[in-house]
XYZ file of N, CA and C in Angstrom:
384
model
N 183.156 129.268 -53.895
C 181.911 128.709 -53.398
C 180.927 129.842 -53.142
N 179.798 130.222 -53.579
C 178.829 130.892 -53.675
C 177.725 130.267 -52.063
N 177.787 130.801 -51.174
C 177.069 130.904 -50.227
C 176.023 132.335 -50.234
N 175.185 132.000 -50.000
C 173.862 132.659 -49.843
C 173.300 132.903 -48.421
N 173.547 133.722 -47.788
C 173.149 134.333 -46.088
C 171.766 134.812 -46.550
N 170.321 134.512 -46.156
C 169.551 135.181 -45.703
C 168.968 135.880 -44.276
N 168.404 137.091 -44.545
C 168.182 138.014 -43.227
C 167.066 138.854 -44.109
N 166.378 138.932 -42.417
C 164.620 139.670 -42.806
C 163.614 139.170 -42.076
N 163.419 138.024 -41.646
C 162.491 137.368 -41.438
C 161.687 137.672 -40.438
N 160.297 137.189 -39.664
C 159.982 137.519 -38.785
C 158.907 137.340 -38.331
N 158.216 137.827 -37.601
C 156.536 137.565 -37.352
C 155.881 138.817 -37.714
N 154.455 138.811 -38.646
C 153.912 139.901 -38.876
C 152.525 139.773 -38.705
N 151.752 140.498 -38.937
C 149.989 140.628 -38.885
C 149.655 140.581 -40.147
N 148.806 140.115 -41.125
C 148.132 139.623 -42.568
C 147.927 141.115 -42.417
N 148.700 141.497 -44.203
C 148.600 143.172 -44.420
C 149.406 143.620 -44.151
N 150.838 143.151 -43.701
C 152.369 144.178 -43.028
C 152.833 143.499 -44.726
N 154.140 144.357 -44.358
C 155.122 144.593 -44.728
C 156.989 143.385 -44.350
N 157.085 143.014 -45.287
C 158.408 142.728 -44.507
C 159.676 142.751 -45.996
N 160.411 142.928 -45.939
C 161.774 142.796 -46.443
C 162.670 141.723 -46.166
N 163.410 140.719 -47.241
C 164.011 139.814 -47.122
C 165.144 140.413 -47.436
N 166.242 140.056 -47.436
C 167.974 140.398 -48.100
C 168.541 138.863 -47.900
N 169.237 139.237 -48.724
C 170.089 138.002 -48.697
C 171.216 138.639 -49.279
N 172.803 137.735 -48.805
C 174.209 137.928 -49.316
C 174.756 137.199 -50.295
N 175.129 137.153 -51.316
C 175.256 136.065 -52.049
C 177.329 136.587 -52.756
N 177.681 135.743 -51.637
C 179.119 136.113 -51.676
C 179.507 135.164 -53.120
N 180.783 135.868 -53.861
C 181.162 135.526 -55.073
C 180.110 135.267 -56.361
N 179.277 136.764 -56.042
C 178.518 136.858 -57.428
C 179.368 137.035 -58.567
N 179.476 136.198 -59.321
C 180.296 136.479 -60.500
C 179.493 135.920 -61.241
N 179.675 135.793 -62.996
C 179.430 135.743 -63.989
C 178.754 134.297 -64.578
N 179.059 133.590 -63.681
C 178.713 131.936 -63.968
C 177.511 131.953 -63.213
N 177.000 132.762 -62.166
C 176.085 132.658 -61.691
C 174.945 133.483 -62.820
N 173.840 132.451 -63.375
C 173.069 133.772 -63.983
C 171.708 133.897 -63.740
N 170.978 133.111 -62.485
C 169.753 133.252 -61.956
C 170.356 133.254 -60.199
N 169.294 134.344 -59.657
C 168.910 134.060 -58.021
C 167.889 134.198 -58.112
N 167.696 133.570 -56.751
C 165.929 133.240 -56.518
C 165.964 133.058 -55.290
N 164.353 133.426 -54.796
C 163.756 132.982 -53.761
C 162.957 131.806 -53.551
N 162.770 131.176 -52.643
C 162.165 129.951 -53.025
C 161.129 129.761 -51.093
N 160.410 128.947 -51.057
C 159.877 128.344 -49.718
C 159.482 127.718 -49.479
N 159.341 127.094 -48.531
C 158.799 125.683 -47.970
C 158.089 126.233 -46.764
N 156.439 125.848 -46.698
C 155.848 126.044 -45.154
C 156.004 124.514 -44.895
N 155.698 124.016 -43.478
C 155.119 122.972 -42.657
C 154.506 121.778 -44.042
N 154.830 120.746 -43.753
C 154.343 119.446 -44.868
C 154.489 120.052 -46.072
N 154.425 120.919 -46.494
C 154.803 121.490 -47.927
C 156.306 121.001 -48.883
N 155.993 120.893 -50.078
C 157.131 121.078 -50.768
C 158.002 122.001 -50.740
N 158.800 122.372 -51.176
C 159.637 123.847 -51.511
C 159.221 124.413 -52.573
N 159.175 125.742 -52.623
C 158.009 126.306 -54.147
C 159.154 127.544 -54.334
N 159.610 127.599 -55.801
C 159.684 128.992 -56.332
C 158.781 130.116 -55.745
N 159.423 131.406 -55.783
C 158.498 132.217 -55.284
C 158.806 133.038 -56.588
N 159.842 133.812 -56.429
C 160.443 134.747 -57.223
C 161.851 134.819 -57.699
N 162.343 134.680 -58.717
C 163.716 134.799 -59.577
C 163.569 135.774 -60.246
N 165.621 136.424 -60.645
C 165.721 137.302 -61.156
C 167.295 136.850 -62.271
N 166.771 137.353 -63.297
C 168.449 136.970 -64.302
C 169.441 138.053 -63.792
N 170.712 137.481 -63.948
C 171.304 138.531 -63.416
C 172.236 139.445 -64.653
N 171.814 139.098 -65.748
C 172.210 139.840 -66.756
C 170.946 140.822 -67.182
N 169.970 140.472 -67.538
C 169.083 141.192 -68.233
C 167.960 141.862 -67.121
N 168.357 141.357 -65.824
C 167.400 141.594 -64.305
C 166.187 141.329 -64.571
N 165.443 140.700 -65.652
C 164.130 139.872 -65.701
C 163.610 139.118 -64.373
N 162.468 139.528 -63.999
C 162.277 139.046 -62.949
C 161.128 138.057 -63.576
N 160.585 137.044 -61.934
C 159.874 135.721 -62.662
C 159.191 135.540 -61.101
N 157.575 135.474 -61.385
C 157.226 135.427 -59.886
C 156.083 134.036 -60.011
N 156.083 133.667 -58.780
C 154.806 132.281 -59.144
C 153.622 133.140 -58.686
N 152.466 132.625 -59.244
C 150.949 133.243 -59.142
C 150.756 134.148 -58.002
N 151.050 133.169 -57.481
C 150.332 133.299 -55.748
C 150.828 135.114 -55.214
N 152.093 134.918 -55.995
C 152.626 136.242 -54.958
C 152.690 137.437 -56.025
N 152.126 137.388 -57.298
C 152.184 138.247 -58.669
C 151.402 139.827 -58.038
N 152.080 140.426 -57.756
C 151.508 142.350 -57.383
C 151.176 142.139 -55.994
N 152.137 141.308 -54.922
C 152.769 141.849 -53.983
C 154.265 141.279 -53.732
N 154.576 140.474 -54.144
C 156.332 140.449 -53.850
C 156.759 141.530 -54.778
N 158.230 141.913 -54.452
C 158.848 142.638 -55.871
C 160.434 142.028 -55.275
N 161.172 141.470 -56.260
C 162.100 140.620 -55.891
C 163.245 142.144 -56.445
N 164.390 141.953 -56.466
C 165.063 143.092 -56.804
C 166.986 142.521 -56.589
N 167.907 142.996 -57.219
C 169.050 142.505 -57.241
C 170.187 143.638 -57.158
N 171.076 144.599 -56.579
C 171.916 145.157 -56.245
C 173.161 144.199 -56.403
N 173.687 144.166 -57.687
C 174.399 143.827 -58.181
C 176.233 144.135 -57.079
N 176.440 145.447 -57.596
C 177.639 145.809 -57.060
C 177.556 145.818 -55.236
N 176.174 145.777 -54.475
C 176.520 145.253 -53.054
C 176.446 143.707 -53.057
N 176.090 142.893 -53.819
C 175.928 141.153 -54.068
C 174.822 141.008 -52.954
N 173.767 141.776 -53.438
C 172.607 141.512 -52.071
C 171.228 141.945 -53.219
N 170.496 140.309 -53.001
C 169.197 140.305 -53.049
C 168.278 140.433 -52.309
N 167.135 140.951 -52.914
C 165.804 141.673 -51.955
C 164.513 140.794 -52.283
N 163.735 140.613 -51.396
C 162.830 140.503 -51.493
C 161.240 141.203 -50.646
N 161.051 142.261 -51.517
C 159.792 142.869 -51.062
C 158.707 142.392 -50.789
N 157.793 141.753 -49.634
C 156.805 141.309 -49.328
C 155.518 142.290 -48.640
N 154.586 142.595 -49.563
C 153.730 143.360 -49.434
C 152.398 142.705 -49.168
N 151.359 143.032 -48.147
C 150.086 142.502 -48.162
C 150.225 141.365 -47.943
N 150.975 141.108 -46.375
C 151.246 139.368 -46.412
C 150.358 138.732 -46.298
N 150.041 137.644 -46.566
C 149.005 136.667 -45.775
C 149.753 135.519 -45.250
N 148.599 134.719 -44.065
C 148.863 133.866 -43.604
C 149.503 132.939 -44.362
N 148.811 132.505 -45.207
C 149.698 131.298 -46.273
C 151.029 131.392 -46.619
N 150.952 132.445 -46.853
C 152.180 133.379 -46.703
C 153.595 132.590 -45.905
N 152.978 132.340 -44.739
C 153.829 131.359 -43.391
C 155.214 129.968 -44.291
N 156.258 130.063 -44.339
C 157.516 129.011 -44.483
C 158.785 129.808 -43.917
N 159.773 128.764 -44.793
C 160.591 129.367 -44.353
C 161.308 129.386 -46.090
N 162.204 130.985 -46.238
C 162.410 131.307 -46.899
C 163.541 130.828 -47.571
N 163.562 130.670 -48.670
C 165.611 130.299 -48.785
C 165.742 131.214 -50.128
N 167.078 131.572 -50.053
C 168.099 131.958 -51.169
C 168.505 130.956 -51.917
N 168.601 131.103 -53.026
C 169.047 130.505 -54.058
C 170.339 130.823 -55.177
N 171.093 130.118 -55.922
C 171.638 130.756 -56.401
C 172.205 129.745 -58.164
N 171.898 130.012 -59.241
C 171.822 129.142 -60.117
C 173.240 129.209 -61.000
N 173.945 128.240 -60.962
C 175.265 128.278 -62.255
C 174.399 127.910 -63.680
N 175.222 129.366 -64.650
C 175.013 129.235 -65.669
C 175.226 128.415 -66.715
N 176.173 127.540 -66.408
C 176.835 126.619 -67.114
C 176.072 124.965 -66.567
N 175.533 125.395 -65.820
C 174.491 123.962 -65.670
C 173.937 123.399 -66.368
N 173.696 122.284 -66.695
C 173.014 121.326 -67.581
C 171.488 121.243 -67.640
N 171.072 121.056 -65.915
C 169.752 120.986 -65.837
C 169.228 122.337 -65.918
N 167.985 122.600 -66.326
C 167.318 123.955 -66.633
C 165.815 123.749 -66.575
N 165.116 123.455 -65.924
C 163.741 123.380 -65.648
C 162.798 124.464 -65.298
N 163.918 125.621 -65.557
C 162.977 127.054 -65.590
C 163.449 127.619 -64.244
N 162.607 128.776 -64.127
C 163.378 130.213 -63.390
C 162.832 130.029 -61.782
N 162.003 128.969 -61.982
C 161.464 129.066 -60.190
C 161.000 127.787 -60.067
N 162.059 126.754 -60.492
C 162.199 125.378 -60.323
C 163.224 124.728 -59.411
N 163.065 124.250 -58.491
C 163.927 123.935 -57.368
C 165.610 123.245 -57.931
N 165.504 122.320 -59.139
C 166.856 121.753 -59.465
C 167.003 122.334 -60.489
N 166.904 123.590 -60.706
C 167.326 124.488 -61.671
C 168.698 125.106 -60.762
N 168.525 125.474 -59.446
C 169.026 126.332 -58.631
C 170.678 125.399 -58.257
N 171.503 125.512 -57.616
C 172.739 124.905 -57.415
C 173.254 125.102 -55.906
N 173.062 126.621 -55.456
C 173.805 127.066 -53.932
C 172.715 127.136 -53.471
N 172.234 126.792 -52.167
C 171.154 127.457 -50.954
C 172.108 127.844 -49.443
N 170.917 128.986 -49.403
C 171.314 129.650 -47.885
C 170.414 128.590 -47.027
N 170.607 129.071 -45.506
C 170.287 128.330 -44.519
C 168.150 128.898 -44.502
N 168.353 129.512 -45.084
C 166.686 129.804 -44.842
C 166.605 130.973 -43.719
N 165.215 132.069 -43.417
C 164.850 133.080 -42.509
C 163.375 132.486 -42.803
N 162.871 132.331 -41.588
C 161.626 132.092 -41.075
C 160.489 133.484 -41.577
N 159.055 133.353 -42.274
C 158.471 134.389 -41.842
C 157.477 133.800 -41.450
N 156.479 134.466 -40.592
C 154.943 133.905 -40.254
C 154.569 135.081 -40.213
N 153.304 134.641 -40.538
C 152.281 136.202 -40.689
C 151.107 135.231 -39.956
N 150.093 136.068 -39.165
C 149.380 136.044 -38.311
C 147.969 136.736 -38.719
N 147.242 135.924 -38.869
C 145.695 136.555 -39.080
C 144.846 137.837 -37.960
């Protein structure tokens, strides 16, 4: 069973810095996308950023294109997520993701039922 721990989260000022990690116990080979994903307040859940875990192609949605940098440390089984120049909008809560390769459904790299395992989520808010 592929469980996904995220840690990072927090309160910041629009313009910080923050770092996500996540654990993604029994990375093995069937797994071949992780991702980040979020949901603020009345919001849907949105792709943010995915990464293959063979070819480490990364995949970011608009909004966050040249300030997230998502990143994958394979041999510690811990994903990153770099959050640069936050903004308010910025504000959900974060989740880990984790996609089996052998899945049927495939709706792309930062599509919510593409994904299979979720972590419990880390809160961020950023503050104007």
């Amino acid at each position: 069973q592929v469980r996904p721990v995220e840690s990072g989260g927090g309160s910041v000022q629009a313009g910080e810095t923050l770092r996500l990690s996540c654990t993604v116990s029994e990375l093995h080979s069937n797994i071949n996308y992780i991702g980040w994903f979020r949901q603020a307040p009345g919001k849907e859940r949105e792709g943010v950023a995915a990464i293959n875990t063979g070819d480490l192609l990364t995949y970011y949605t608009d909004s966050v294109k040249g300030r997230y940098i998502i990143s994958l440390d394979i041999a510690k089984k811990m994903l990153y997520l770099d959050m640069n120049n936050l903004k308010p909008e910025d504000t959900a809560m974060y989740y880990c993701a984790a996609r089996l390769s052998y899945a049927a459904t495939w709706s792309g790299p930062l599509a919510e039922d593409s994904f299979h395992y979720w972590g419990q989520g880390t809160q961020v808010t950023v503050s104007s």
